Amino acid sequence: MTANAVALNAQCLCKAQTFTTTIPRTSLPLKGSSCHCDSCRHVTGALRSADAEWPGPAADIAAAANSGDGTLKRYQFSPRSHVLFCGVCGSKMFWEDIDSPQAYQPQSAQQQQREAGEARYFVFAGVLSAAAAAADGDGDGEDVGVGRLVRYEDHIFAGDTLDGGAVCWLRRLNGEDDAAAHPVRVWLGGRGKSEQVPPGEQWPAIKDLAAHGKSLKAAGEKEGSVPIRCKCGGVDFVLRAGEAQRDFEARQKNGEQLPFFVDPVTHKFLASLDCCDSCRIWAGSEMMNWTFSLLKHISFAGGKPVDGDPGNITELRAAVDACDPRLGTLKYYASSPGVQRYFCGRCSASVFYACDGRPDIVDIALGLLASPDGARAESVTSWSLGGQFSWEQDMVGTWREGMLHAVKKDSEQWRIERGYPKSWLRVAREQKAQAGGN
Ligand SMILES: [Zn+2]
Ligand SMILES: [Zn+2]
Ligand SMILES: [Zn+2]
């Protein structure tokens, strides 16, 4: 490999699936796109999917998907596209696009050579890396850093989110330095086929958003329940959020300590921005969004709790192992000792994160919540914006670091404009730091 070549890798979390291609350094950055549509949220579990056209040969990807051994699984996402994902760990790897309109100019010789009718492959940005790929040519294998791998051009289908979802803090996701030269466009629907949100404007305007303080405490059983649903419907659970909020309020009045994820004022559940590498690879896009629940507030067979519903993560794991039909297509991958990542074995949706240290709690992939108030599900969740994000050290020192700093700033500004309070966790952290400083 010469100093001007870069080896790009697409690798899943369990490393069973690895694709590599060598491209000229000048073909970077790849042109990326970020989709916020209902289907992408329910297939990734994140609030957006993110991808760029794979600049390598299509044949090895097609061969892996066609091999029939089920390790690179194919899910029909739409009449013209499939999601290819790792059947072992659930990482979303590629979009397989059959006969897609020419949305991008081909960026590599291999793309130019592609014949009409051949599928095009778009790599999920989460699995993409070039670490240790760019030897500096002197033979010592030293990584000189390859800089930005993807430059996002646009956000599409923002309108599907109803409330703006994560677009509100991702306007400058290529970083502050890049924002003026390469503004990221926002389309309410498809690229070039829908209304474009003018640069510098929020959609929806903050004044048009419903009050964020609304909770589900007074809601009846039906209105207070929010589906946790994957794209294919194989995972179809119910979060009894109204009941949980009432339960936590009563516990607090009783002097009991609340779980870490419960907002002590609204009794809604923490919603987080998570920068961890594993979540990025697994969900397919940067900055995964999680919320949290006690397992006892989740119904697995229809809306009502049933005797024998898993009440802790040992029971949840046992039910999946026993192919309990209540759990539908739910599978798990043990990503490290004491940690299970649950996903849909049919469409790949990330569903839960569970760890032995918190036996009664699951992290819920926020993109799966089908809340009538929008993608952020604000009647259920209490967002922690600005301040410190989970695992932000994973983005520091990488080409994604600019995204981290821009999102921190923009989410804080949005929080203030929206009149959203600082999260109780952040307040506690800041008080502690202040006390330590005195
Ligand atoms: Zn895997
Ligand atoms: Zn989409
Ligand atoms: Zn599914």
mmCIF file of C-alpha atoms and ligand atoms in Angstrom, residues 42-43 75 229-236 329-330 343-351 368, ligand 3:
data_model
loop_
_atom_site.group_PDB
_atom_site.id
_atom_site.type_symbol
_atom_site.label_atom_id
_atom_site.label_comp_id
_atom_site.label_asym_id
_atom_site.label_seq_id
_atom_site.Cartn_x
_atom_site.Cartn_y
_atom_site.Cartn_z
ATOM 1 C CA HIS A 42 -37.251 1.370 13.784
ATOM 2 C CA VAL A 43 -34.586 -0.648 11.968
ATOM 3 C CA TYR A 75 -33.739 -8.111 5.358
ATOM 4 C CA ARG A 229 -41.561 -1.960 17.945
ATOM 5 C CA CYS A 230 -38.968 -2.950 15.367
ATOM 6 C CA LYS A 231 -39.347 -2.290 11.649
ATOM 7 C CA CYS A 232 -40.520 -5.838 10.791
ATOM 8 C CA GLY A 233 -42.882 -6.092 13.778
ATOM 9 C CA GLY A 234 -41.203 -9.256 15.052
ATOM 10 C CA VAL A 235 -40.375 -7.337 18.219
ATOM 11 C CA ASP A 236 -43.616 -5.784 19.450
ATOM 12 C CA THR A 329 -37.873 -12.418 16.905
ATOM 13 C CA LEU A 330 -35.753 -11.128 19.829
ATOM 14 C CA PHE A 343 -31.745 -7.239 18.626
ATOM 15 C CA CYS A 344 -34.351 -8.430 16.146
ATOM 16 C CA GLY A 345 -33.072 -11.536 14.409
ATOM 17 C CA ARG A 346 -35.169 -10.736 11.333
ATOM 18 C CA CYS A 347 -34.736 -7.007 10.612
ATOM 19 C CA SER A 348 -31.634 -6.310 12.785
ATOM 20 C CA ALA A 349 -33.190 -3.585 14.959
ATOM 21 C CA SER A 350 -31.236 -2.865 18.131
ATOM 22 C CA VAL A 351 -33.690 -3.329 21.011
ATOM 23 C CA LEU A 368 -38.057 1.850 18.612
HETATM 24 ZN ZN ZN B 3 -37.628 -6.810 13.351
#
